[in-house]
mmCIF file of C-alpha atoms and ligand atoms in Angstrom:
data_model
loop_
_atom_site.group_PDB
_atom_site.id
_atom_site.type_symbol
_atom_site.label_atom_id
_atom_site.label_comp_id
_atom_site.label_asym_id
_atom_site.label_seq_id
_atom_site.Cartn_x
_atom_site.Cartn_y
_atom_site.Cartn_z
ATOM 1 C CA MET A 1180 0.014 0.006 -0.014
ATOM 2 C CA ASP A 1181 1.312 3.402 -0.957
ATOM 3 C CA ILE A 1182 1.412 6.081 1.742
ATOM 4 C CA LYS A 1183 0.126 9.384 0.442
ATOM 5 C CA VAL A 1184 2.032 12.340 1.924
ATOM 6 C CA THR A 1185 0.668 15.814 2.385
ATOM 7 C CA ARG A 1186 3.119 18.216 3.963
ATOM 8 C CA VAL A 1187 2.436 21.245 6.130
ATOM 9 C CA ALA A 1188 2.957 24.633 4.496
ATOM 10 C CA LYS A 1189 5.165 25.734 7.252
ATOM 11 C CA THR A 1190 6.918 23.580 9.822
ATOM 12 C CA GLY A 1191 6.704 24.460 13.597
ATOM 13 C CA THR A 1192 9.540 24.854 15.967
ATOM 14 C CA ARG A 1193 10.594 22.407 18.572
ATOM 15 C CA PRO A 1194 10.816 23.838 22.070
ATOM 16 C CA LYS A 1195 14.374 24.048 23.523
ATOM 17 C CA ASP A 1196 15.385 20.814 25.170
ATOM 18 C CA ALA A 1197 15.343 22.355 28.636
ATOM 19 C CA ASP A 1198 11.721 23.523 28.153
ATOM 20 C CA LEU A 1199 10.347 20.212 27.034
ATOM 21 C CA GLY A 1200 7.713 18.566 29.226
ATOM 22 C CA PHE A 1201 5.840 15.337 28.518
ATOM 23 C CA GLY A 1202 3.003 15.033 26.014
ATOM 24 C CA THR A 1203 2.499 18.608 24.826
ATOM 25 C CA ALA A 1204 4.968 19.376 21.996
ATOM 26 C CA PHE A 1205 3.317 17.632 19.086
ATOM 27 C CA THR A 1206 5.080 17.443 15.755
ATOM 28 C CA ASP A 1207 3.880 18.795 12.336
ATOM 29 C CA HIS A 1208 2.551 15.598 10.832
ATOM 30 C CA MET A 1209 0.693 12.395 11.798
ATOM 31 C CA PHE A 1210 -0.017 9.096 10.115
ATOM 32 C CA VAL A 1211 -3.690 8.099 9.653
ATOM 33 C CA MET A 1212 -5.452 5.045 8.170
ATOM 34 C CA ASP A 1213 -9.079 3.972 8.155
ATOM 35 C CA TYR A 1214 -10.870 0.673 8.483
ATOM 36 C CA SER A 1215 -14.163 -0.440 7.048
ATOM 37 C CA VAL A 1216 -15.568 -3.950 6.696
ATOM 38 C CA ASP A 1217 -15.463 -3.726 2.839
ATOM 39 C CA LYS A 1218 -12.031 -2.274 2.413
ATOM 40 C CA GLY A 1219 -10.146 -3.424 5.531
ATOM 41 C CA TRP A 1220 -7.392 -1.014 6.584
ATOM 42 C CA HIS A 1221 -7.140 1.478 3.788
ATOM 43 C CA ASP A 1222 -6.053 4.973 2.671
ATOM 44 C CA PRO A 1223 -2.765 5.113 4.621
ATOM 45 C CA ARG A 1224 -1.556 8.730 4.601
ATOM 46 C CA ILE A 1225 0.781 11.176 6.332
ATOM 47 C CA GLU A 1226 -0.846 14.562 6.794
ATOM 48 C CA PRO A 1227 -0.539 17.751 8.773
ATOM 49 C CA TYR A 1228 -1.247 17.182 12.504
ATOM 50 C CA ALA A 1229 -4.759 18.551 12.995
ATOM 51 C CA ASP A 1230 -8.031 17.998 14.868
ATOM 52 C CA PHE A 1231 -10.246 15.140 13.685
ATOM 53 C CA SER A 1232 -13.833 15.703 12.772
ATOM 54 C CA MET A 1233 -16.171 12.947 14.003
ATOM 55 C CA SER A 1234 -19.752 12.373 14.962
ATOM 56 C CA PRO A 1235 -20.679 13.173 18.562
ATOM 57 C CA ALA A 1236 -22.131 9.648 18.517
ATOM 58 C CA ALA A 1237 -18.763 8.062 17.496
ATOM 59 C CA MET A 1238 -18.709 4.776 19.489
ATOM 60 C CA VAL A 1239 -15.324 5.408 21.081
ATOM 61 C CA LEU A 1240 -16.749 8.371 22.866
ATOM 62 C CA HIS A 1241 -19.478 6.314 24.551
ATOM 63 C CA TYR A 1242 -18.260 2.749 24.914
ATOM 64 C CA GLY A 1243 -14.490 3.217 25.108
ATOM 65 C CA GLN A 1244 -13.433 0.913 22.210
ATOM 66 C CA ALA A 1245 -9.956 2.402 22.061
ATOM 67 C CA ILE A 1246 -6.423 1.004 22.288
ATOM 68 C CA PHE A 1247 -3.051 2.605 22.157
ATOM 69 C CA GLU A 1248 0.720 2.132 22.429
ATOM 70 C CA GLY A 1249 3.636 4.143 23.725
ATOM 71 C CA LEU A 1250 7.233 3.926 22.431
ATOM 72 C CA LYS A 1251 10.159 6.243 21.676
ATOM 73 C CA ALA A 1252 12.596 7.195 18.980
ATOM 74 C CA TYR A 1253 16.114 8.312 20.088
ATOM 75 C CA LYS A 1254 18.901 10.294 18.462
ATOM 76 C CA THR A 1255 22.388 8.811 18.803
ATOM 77 C CA PRO A 1256 25.602 10.737 19.176
ATOM 78 C CA ASP A 1257 26.401 10.118 15.556
ATOM 79 C CA ASN A 1258 23.003 11.392 14.457
ATOM 80 C CA LYS A 1259 21.243 8.077 13.756
ATOM 81 C CA ILE A 1260 17.606 7.657 14.632
ATOM 82 C CA GLN A 1261 16.789 4.527 16.673
ATOM 83 C CA LEU A 1262 13.527 2.818 17.598
ATOM 84 C CA PHE A 1263 13.506 0.558 20.665
ATOM 85 C CA ARG A 1264 11.640 -2.747 20.174
ATOM 86 C CA ALA A 1265 8.971 -1.026 18.042
ATOM 87 C CA ARG A 1266 7.798 -4.324 16.476
ATOM 88 C CA ASP A 1267 7.070 -5.631 19.978
ATOM 89 C CA ASN A 1268 4.793 -2.629 20.545
ATOM 90 C CA PHE A 1269 2.798 -3.306 17.378
ATOM 91 C CA ALA A 1270 2.565 -7.024 18.220
ATOM 92 C CA ARG A 1271 1.188 -5.992 21.654
ATOM 93 C CA MET A 1272 -1.217 -3.623 19.884
ATOM 94 C CA ASN A 1273 -2.503 -6.573 17.838
ATOM 95 C CA ARG A 1274 -3.110 -8.517 21.064
ATOM 96 C CA SER A 1275 -4.974 -5.520 22.498
ATOM 97 C CA ALA A 1276 -6.914 -5.283 19.215
ATOM 98 C CA LYS A 1277 -8.031 -8.922 19.559
ATOM 99 C CA GLY A 1278 -9.065 -8.333 23.130
ATOM 100 C CA LEU A 1279 -11.183 -5.309 22.229
ATOM 101 C CA CYS A 1280 -12.705 -6.662 18.933
ATOM 102 C CA ILE A 1281 -10.688 -4.312 16.793
ATOM 103 C CA PRO A 1282 -9.205 -5.489 13.450
ATOM 104 C CA GLU A 1283 -5.473 -6.242 13.580
ATOM 105 C CA LEU A 1284 -2.794 -4.301 11.805
ATOM 106 C CA ASP A 1285 -0.264 -5.471 9.229
ATOM 107 C CA ILE A 1286 2.883 -4.959 11.307
ATOM 108 C CA ASP A 1287 5.161 -4.490 8.293
ATOM 109 C CA LEU A 1288 2.892 -1.822 6.960
ATOM 110 C CA VAL A 1289 2.693 0.168 10.216
ATOM 111 C CA MET A 1290 6.365 -0.260 10.927
ATOM 112 C CA GLY A 1291 7.111 1.214 7.445
ATOM 113 C CA ALA A 1292 4.631 4.025 8.041
ATOM 114 C CA LEU A 1293 6.188 4.817 11.499
ATOM 115 C CA LYS A 1294 9.689 4.945 10.053
ATOM 116 C CA GLN A 1295 8.618 7.250 7.215
ATOM 117 C CA LEU A 1296 6.783 9.532 9.717
ATOM 118 C CA VAL A 1297 9.722 9.651 12.147
ATOM 119 C CA LYS A 1298 12.170 10.396 9.328
ATOM 120 C CA LEU A 1299 9.960 13.205 8.109
ATOM 121 C CA GLU A 1300 9.860 14.645 11.638
ATOM 122 C CA GLU A 1301 13.551 14.127 12.298
ATOM 123 C CA ASN A 1302 14.002 17.753 13.389
ATOM 124 C CA TRP A 1303 11.597 17.131 16.198
ATOM 125 C CA ILE A 1304 13.820 14.524 17.921
ATOM 126 C CA PRO A 1305 15.706 16.332 20.709
ATOM 127 C CA GLU A 1306 19.299 15.363 21.339
ATOM 128 C CA THR A 1307 20.113 15.849 25.044
ATOM 129 C CA LEU A 1308 20.339 12.613 27.011
ATOM 130 C CA GLY A 1309 17.011 11.801 28.565
ATOM 131 C CA THR A 1310 14.953 13.569 25.869
ATOM 132 C CA SER A 1311 13.317 11.680 22.908
ATOM 133 C CA LEU A 1312 10.522 11.526 20.445
ATOM 134 C CA TYR A 1313 7.454 9.910 22.054
ATOM 135 C CA ILE A 1314 5.334 7.825 19.661
ATOM 136 C CA ARG A 1315 1.634 7.240 20.321
ATOM 137 C CA PRO A 1316 -0.145 4.812 17.991
ATOM 138 C CA THR A 1317 -3.909 4.720 18.648
ATOM 139 C CA ILE A 1318 -7.020 2.986 17.312
ATOM 140 C CA ILE A 1319 -10.535 4.280 17.955
ATOM 141 C CA ALA A 1320 -14.033 3.112 17.022
ATOM 142 C CA THR A 1321 -15.752 5.616 14.726
ATOM 143 C CA ASP A 1322 -19.281 4.300 13.913
ATOM 144 C CA PRO A 1323 -21.844 6.988 14.681
ATOM 145 C CA PHE A 1324 -24.066 4.645 16.680
ATOM 146 C CA LEU A 1325 -25.624 4.627 20.107
ATOM 147 C CA GLY A 1326 -25.956 0.954 21.086
ATOM 148 C CA VAL A 1327 -23.412 -1.512 22.431
ATOM 149 C CA ARG A 1328 -21.698 -3.660 19.936
ATOM 150 C CA SER A 1329 -18.228 -3.601 18.258
ATOM 151 C CA SER A 1330 -17.804 -0.840 15.729
ATOM 152 C CA PHE A 1331 -17.658 -1.564 11.935
ATOM 153 C CA THR A 1332 -15.287 1.353 11.255
ATOM 154 C CA PHE A 1333 -12.118 2.383 13.018
ATOM 155 C CA LYS A 1334 -9.313 4.947 12.660
ATOM 156 C CA PHE A 1335 -5.664 4.154 13.308
ATOM 157 C CA TYR A 1336 -3.288 7.020 13.772
ATOM 158 C CA ILE A 1337 0.214 7.774 15.033
ATOM 159 C CA ILE A 1338 1.065 11.079 16.607
ATOM 160 C CA LEU A 1339 4.466 12.135 17.896
ATOM 161 C CA CYS A 1340 5.722 14.602 20.456
ATOM 162 C CA SER A 1341 9.166 15.779 21.585
ATOM 163 C CA VAL A 1342 9.488 14.891 25.277
ATOM 164 C CA GLY A 1343 11.882 16.040 27.991
ATOM 165 C CA ALA A 1344 13.885 14.081 30.450
ATOM 166 C CA TYR A 1345 11.361 12.462 32.688
ATOM 167 C CA TYR A 1346 13.380 13.372 35.778
ATOM 168 C CA ALA A 1347 13.487 17.136 36.058
ATOM 169 C CA GLU A 1348 15.427 16.912 39.319
ATOM 170 C CA GLY A 1349 17.490 13.927 38.473
ATOM 171 C CA PHE A 1350 16.782 10.249 39.006
ATOM 172 C CA ASN A 1351 14.844 10.790 42.289
ATOM 173 C CA PRO A 1352 12.962 7.913 43.936
ATOM 174 C CA VAL A 1353 9.115 8.325 43.850
ATOM 175 C CA LYS A 1354 6.661 7.676 46.604
ATOM 176 C CA ILE A 1355 3.871 5.198 45.923
ATOM 177 C CA TRP A 1356 0.530 4.644 47.653
ATOM 178 C CA VAL A 1357 -1.086 1.217 47.773
ATOM 179 C CA ALA A 1358 -4.778 1.360 46.761
ATOM 180 C CA LYS A 1359 -6.968 -0.393 49.413
ATOM 181 C CA ASP A 1360 -10.404 0.715 48.178
ATOM 182 C CA HIS A 1361 -9.857 0.680 44.428
ATOM 183 C CA VAL A 1362 -8.868 -1.923 41.878
ATOM 184 C CA ARG A 1363 -7.508 -1.370 38.406
ATOM 185 C CA ALA A 1364 -8.285 -4.596 36.597
ATOM 186 C CA VAL A 1365 -9.393 -8.128 37.222
ATOM 187 C CA ARG A 1366 -8.220 -11.336 35.571
ATOM 188 C CA ARG A 1367 -10.048 -12.279 32.384
ATOM 189 C CA GLY A 1368 -10.980 -8.586 31.996
ATOM 190 C CA VAL A 1369 -9.011 -6.045 29.898
ATOM 191 C CA GLY A 1370 -6.154 -5.363 32.354
ATOM 192 C CA GLU A 1371 -3.527 -6.974 30.106
ATOM 193 C CA PHE A 1372 -4.525 -4.836 27.102
ATOM 194 C CA LYS A 1373 -3.423 -1.212 26.590
ATOM 195 C CA THR A 1374 -6.921 0.193 26.448
ATOM 196 C CA ALA A 1375 -8.303 3.560 27.557
ATOM 197 C CA ALA A 1376 -10.733 1.884 29.932
ATOM 198 C CA ASN A 1377 -7.898 0.796 32.341
ATOM 199 C CA TYR A 1378 -6.819 4.417 32.677
ATOM 200 C CA ALA A 1379 -10.437 5.616 33.312
ATOM 201 C CA ALA A 1380 -10.690 3.014 36.051
ATOM 202 C CA SER A 1381 -7.456 4.282 37.662
ATOM 203 C CA LEU A 1382 -8.265 8.001 37.955
ATOM 204 C CA SER A 1383 -10.146 8.063 41.227
ATOM 205 C CA ALA A 1384 -7.407 6.148 43.080
ATOM 206 C CA GLY A 1385 -4.787 8.398 41.412
ATOM 207 C CA GLU A 1386 -6.503 11.498 42.821
ATOM 208 C CA HIS A 1387 -6.649 9.970 46.306
ATOM 209 C CA ALA A 1388 -2.872 9.160 46.098
ATOM 210 C CA LYS A 1389 -2.060 12.712 44.915
ATOM 211 C CA LYS A 1390 -4.033 14.297 47.794
ATOM 212 C CA GLU A 1391 -1.963 12.189 50.227
ATOM 213 C CA GLY A 1392 1.243 13.423 48.555
ATOM 214 C CA TYR A 1393 2.034 10.250 46.550
ATOM 215 C CA ALA A 1394 3.053 10.244 42.893
ATOM 216 C CA GLN A 1395 1.716 6.860 41.874
ATOM 217 C CA VAL A 1396 -0.730 4.109 42.852
ATOM 218 C CA LEU A 1397 0.455 0.561 43.507
ATOM 219 C CA TRP A 1398 -2.368 -1.810 42.549
ATOM 220 C CA LEU A 1399 -3.241 -5.010 44.303
ATOM 221 C CA ASP A 1400 -5.052 -7.973 42.762
ATOM 222 C CA ALA A 1401 -8.765 -7.385 42.506
ATOM 223 C CA LEU A 1402 -9.890 -10.703 44.036
ATOM 224 C CA GLU A 1403 -8.030 -10.935 47.321
ATOM 225 C CA MET A 1404 -6.516 -7.368 47.546
ATOM 226 C CA LYS A 1405 -3.399 -9.040 48.659
ATOM 227 C CA TYR A 1406 -0.991 -9.583 45.739
ATOM 228 C CA ILE A 1407 0.953 -6.840 44.073
ATOM 229 C CA GLU A 1408 0.180 -6.118 40.392
ATOM 230 C CA GLU A 1409 1.753 -2.928 39.010
ATOM 231 C CA VAL A 1410 2.182 0.804 39.470
ATOM 232 C CA GLY A 1411 0.189 3.419 37.434
ATOM 233 C CA ALA A 1412 1.788 3.026 34.017
ATOM 234 C CA MET A 1413 4.750 0.943 35.095
ATOM 235 C CA ASN A 1414 5.522 -2.643 36.075
ATOM 236 C CA ILE A 1415 7.167 -3.149 39.435
ATOM 237 C CA PHE A 1416 10.298 -4.939 40.526
ATOM 238 C CA PHE A 1417 11.743 -5.740 43.990
ATOM 239 C CA ILE A 1418 15.132 -6.899 44.984
ATOM 240 C CA ILE A 1419 14.751 -9.294 47.945
ATOM 241 C CA LYS A 1420 17.875 -11.129 49.227
ATOM 242 C CA GLY A 1421 19.690 -10.160 46.040
ATOM 243 C CA GLU A 1422 17.000 -11.788 43.839
ATOM 244 C CA LEU A 1423 15.007 -9.812 41.264
ATOM 245 C CA VAL A 1424 11.330 -10.380 41.902
ATOM 246 C CA THR A 1425 8.348 -9.173 39.848
ATOM 247 C CA PRO A 1426 4.671 -10.177 39.703
ATOM 248 C CA ASN A 1427 3.980 -12.893 37.158
ATOM 249 C CA LEU A 1428 1.670 -11.845 34.250
ATOM 250 C CA SER A 1429 -1.530 -12.980 35.819
ATOM 251 C CA GLY A 1430 -3.865 -11.671 33.100
ATOM 252 C CA SER A 1431 -4.690 -8.389 34.743
ATOM 253 C CA ILE A 1432 -1.154 -6.906 34.456
ATOM 254 C CA LEU A 1433 0.088 -4.976 31.342
ATOM 255 C CA PRO A 1434 2.958 -6.971 29.830
ATOM 256 C CA GLY A 1435 5.466 -4.100 29.647
ATOM 257 C CA ILE A 1436 8.227 -4.243 27.030
ATOM 258 C CA THR A 1437 10.578 -2.505 29.488
ATOM 259 C CA ARG A 1438 9.629 -5.277 31.957
ATOM 260 C CA TYR A 1439 10.702 -7.990 29.444
ATOM 261 C CA SER A 1440 13.922 -5.966 28.767
ATOM 262 C CA VAL A 1441 14.801 -5.753 32.459
ATOM 263 C CA ILE A 1442 14.197 -9.499 32.970
ATOM 264 C CA ASP A 1443 16.351 -10.348 29.881
ATOM 265 C CA LEU A 1444 19.259 -8.123 31.114
ATOM 266 C CA ALA A 1445 19.059 -9.534 34.626
ATOM 267 C CA LYS A 1446 19.268 -13.107 33.387
ATOM 268 C CA LYS A 1447 22.147 -12.188 31.120
ATOM 269 C CA TRP A 1448 23.936 -10.675 34.109
ATOM 270 C CA GLY A 1449 23.451 -13.927 36.032
ATOM 271 C CA MET A 1450 20.881 -12.551 38.503
ATOM 272 C CA THR A 1451 18.245 -14.836 39.804
ATOM 273 C CA VAL A 1452 14.866 -13.685 38.472
ATOM 274 C CA SER A 1453 11.593 -14.767 39.808
ATOM 275 C CA GLU A 1454 8.208 -13.951 38.285
ATOM 276 C CA ARG A 1455 5.699 -14.906 40.919
ATOM 277 C CA LYS A 1456 2.898 -13.848 43.268
ATOM 278 C CA ILE A 1457 4.166 -11.239 45.804
ATOM 279 C CA SER A 1458 1.934 -10.248 48.614
ATOM 280 C CA ILE A 1459 2.068 -6.707 49.984
ATOM 281 C CA ASP A 1460 2.648 -8.359 53.466
ATOM 282 C CA GLU A 1461 5.762 -10.122 52.126
ATOM 283 C CA ILE A 1462 7.145 -6.687 51.065
ATOM 284 C CA PHE A 1463 6.529 -5.209 54.522
ATOM 285 C CA THR A 1464 8.137 -8.283 56.179
ATOM 286 C CA ALA A 1465 11.157 -8.125 53.829
ATOM 287 C CA SER A 1466 11.499 -4.422 54.613
ATOM 288 C CA GLU A 1467 11.408 -5.156 58.340
ATOM 289 C CA ASP A 1468 13.935 -7.949 58.287
ATOM 290 C CA GLY A 1469 16.267 -5.905 55.944
ATOM 291 C CA SER A 1470 16.089 -8.304 52.938
ATOM 292 C CA LEU A 1471 14.304 -5.803 50.699
ATOM 293 C CA THR A 1472 17.011 -3.603 49.267
ATOM 294 C CA GLU A 1473 15.563 -1.977 46.147
ATOM 295 C CA VAL A 1474 12.199 -1.236 44.464
ATOM 296 C CA PHE A 1475 11.736 0.255 41.008
ATOM 297 C CA GLY A 1476 9.146 0.696 38.284
ATOM 298 C CA SER A 1477 9.753 0.024 34.586
ATOM 299 C CA GLY A 1478 8.056 1.634 31.634
ATOM 300 C CA THR A 1479 8.711 3.456 28.407
ATOM 301 C CA ALA A 1480 8.213 7.004 29.741
ATOM 302 C CA ALA A 1481 10.705 6.947 32.600
ATOM 303 C CA VAL A 1482 12.514 3.675 31.596
ATOM 304 C CA ILE A 1483 13.388 2.901 35.264
ATOM 305 C CA SER A 1484 11.855 4.769 38.169
ATOM 306 C CA PRO A 1485 13.306 4.021 41.637
ATOM 307 C CA VAL A 1486 10.763 3.800 44.459
ATOM 308 C CA GLY A 1487 11.767 5.350 47.802
ATOM 309 C CA GLU A 1488 8.572 4.943 49.870
ATOM 310 C CA ILE A 1489 5.504 2.697 49.961
ATOM 311 C CA ARG A 1490 2.410 3.519 52.022
ATOM 312 C CA TYR A 1491 -0.206 0.887 52.722
ATOM 313 C CA GLY A 1492 -2.996 2.176 55.017
ATOM 314 C CA ASP A 1493 -1.213 3.394 58.173
ATOM 315 C CA ARG A 1494 2.014 1.512 57.393
ATOM 316 C CA VAL A 1495 4.903 3.186 55.639
ATOM 317 C CA ILE A 1496 8.194 1.659 54.519
ATOM 318 C CA ASN A 1497 11.197 3.533 53.215
ATOM 319 C CA ILE A 1498 13.595 1.981 50.741
ATOM 320 C CA GLY A 1499 17.293 2.890 50.500
ATOM 321 C CA ASP A 1500 17.826 6.269 52.290
ATOM 322 C CA GLY A 1501 16.263 8.425 49.561
ATOM 323 C CA MET A 1502 18.864 7.448 46.999
ATOM 324 C CA PRO A 1503 18.272 5.326 43.874
ATOM 325 C CA GLY A 1504 19.567 1.763 44.314
ATOM 326 C CA LYS A 1505 22.692 0.465 42.689
ATOM 327 C CA THR A 1506 20.855 -2.163 40.644
ATOM 328 C CA SER A 1507 18.112 0.239 39.573
ATOM 329 C CA MET A 1508 20.879 2.594 38.260
ATOM 330 C CA LYS A 1509 22.565 -0.343 36.455
ATOM 331 C CA PHE A 1510 19.364 -1.209 34.615
ATOM 332 C CA TYR A 1511 18.705 2.435 33.723
ATOM 333 C CA ASP A 1512 22.252 2.863 32.426
ATOM 334 C CA ALA A 1513 22.153 -0.371 30.361
ATOM 335 C CA LEU A 1514 18.742 0.315 28.833
ATOM 336 C CA THR A 1515 19.347 4.005 28.002
ATOM 337 C CA GLY A 1516 22.848 3.124 26.740
ATOM 338 C CA ILE A 1517 21.241 0.873 24.157
ATOM 339 C CA GLN A 1518 18.381 3.225 23.356
ATOM 340 C CA TYR A 1519 20.723 6.206 22.743
ATOM 341 C CA GLY A 1520 23.223 4.174 20.840
ATOM 342 C CA LYS A 1521 25.978 4.594 23.387
ATOM 343 C CA GLU A 1522 26.195 0.860 24.120
ATOM 344 C CA GLN A 1523 26.219 -2.053 21.710
ATOM 345 C CA ASP A 1524 22.761 -3.415 20.978
ATOM 346 C CA THR A 1525 23.642 -6.982 22.058
ATOM 347 C CA GLU A 1526 20.008 -7.992 22.277
ATOM 348 C CA ASN A 1527 18.899 -6.894 18.832
ATOM 349 C CA TRP A 1528 16.353 -4.477 20.245
ATOM 350 C CA ILE A 1529 17.211 -1.516 17.995
ATOM 351 C CA GLU A 1530 15.796 -0.698 14.593
ATOM 352 C CA VAL A 1531 17.566 2.184 12.816
ATOM 353 C CA VAL A 1532 15.414 4.595 10.836
ATOM 354 C CA GLU A 1533 17.002 5.494 7.578
HETATM 355 C C1 PLP B 2107 2.247 0.840 28.956
HETATM 356 C C2 PLP B 2107 2.087 0.351 30.353
HETATM 357 C C3 PLP B 2107 3.136 -0.173 31.114
HETATM 358 C C4 PLP B 2107 4.599 -0.182 30.598
HETATM 359 O O1 PLP B 2107 4.809 -0.837 29.407
HETATM 360 P P1 PLP B 2107 6.123 -0.545 28.563
HETATM 361 O O2 PLP B 2107 5.872 -1.366 27.346
HETATM 362 O O3 PLP B 2107 7.266 -0.989 29.365
HETATM 363 O O4 PLP B 2107 6.149 0.882 28.323
HETATM 364 C C5 PLP B 2107 2.884 -0.700 32.370
HETATM 365 N N1 PLP B 2107 1.640 -0.731 32.874
HETATM 366 C C6 PLP B 2107 0.575 -0.160 32.189
HETATM 367 C C7 PLP B 2107 -0.771 -0.155 32.828
HETATM 368 C C8 PLP B 2107 0.774 0.398 30.898
HETATM 369 O O5 PLP B 2107 -0.246 0.888 30.253
#
């Protein structure tokens, strides 16, 4: 399929690297493609970034049939553009599509489209370490219909934005708040898919956490409210007695690509890795007996995010004297080293955009 390209008359200017936030500095162009039952995915095009026009009855606005992805493109010191595990993001998008009754994408087609779009927007990729081009592929249901069923028409699009270093004040540990009265997702539901609904379900707990002075919510399993699942938009890791421990993918946890990458590196480094059920009580006990040495989150936005405090009801634990742990730093350095082309891509995770 040929991609039709319509360019903007005048390109915008990227904010200075130091002024970049997260999710506001959108680039000049976007990729768009439509789906209908007759034509399948069709009319792939790159066009100026602009508002969509759609019916107020569009099904996505009422019934939440929407999925998305999040990945990044990086500039290397020798000016190459690198994508990190992008095919894995589209493979996950196809799993989310299946879960939400959305037609799957041709991965080669969307990879080609993404590369063409990123190349066109090369000037929007910031260069300072920690900055990058954030990529947001999205699919929404567009039938103008009030009634619950799966839509017959969809729109797929990719938008891009220049994003700043996630850590304005450095690599500081975050404080997380364990939700006792809210759940994010339940097994056999949509928790393992990257769908808008999971975020809608998380907002109320997020506001509670913020009021208490916590940056993120740590979710427990919805059935027993006992086992740890994940944090906000990150998966979670613990180092207990030197072993790397993370919740197993139970069906209600988002299978993070950064999570897989951390596990792969840890195994390569000879660490013992255990994907298993971890109760919140186990974490408090391990903190009390001194065997819990580090906690960190993993996700595309921040890559690795050290956790310095966990609050569960009236109980609070502090991890590692307010400083990021040694192993958390090692994962951060290894992953960003590969992403920014400073370290050799021994795992074959990089795809260069030419
Ligand atoms: C996207 C996401 C993650 C992290 O996934 P990555 O592929 O590592 O970016 C974790 N949890 C949730 C709920 C997410 O939506």
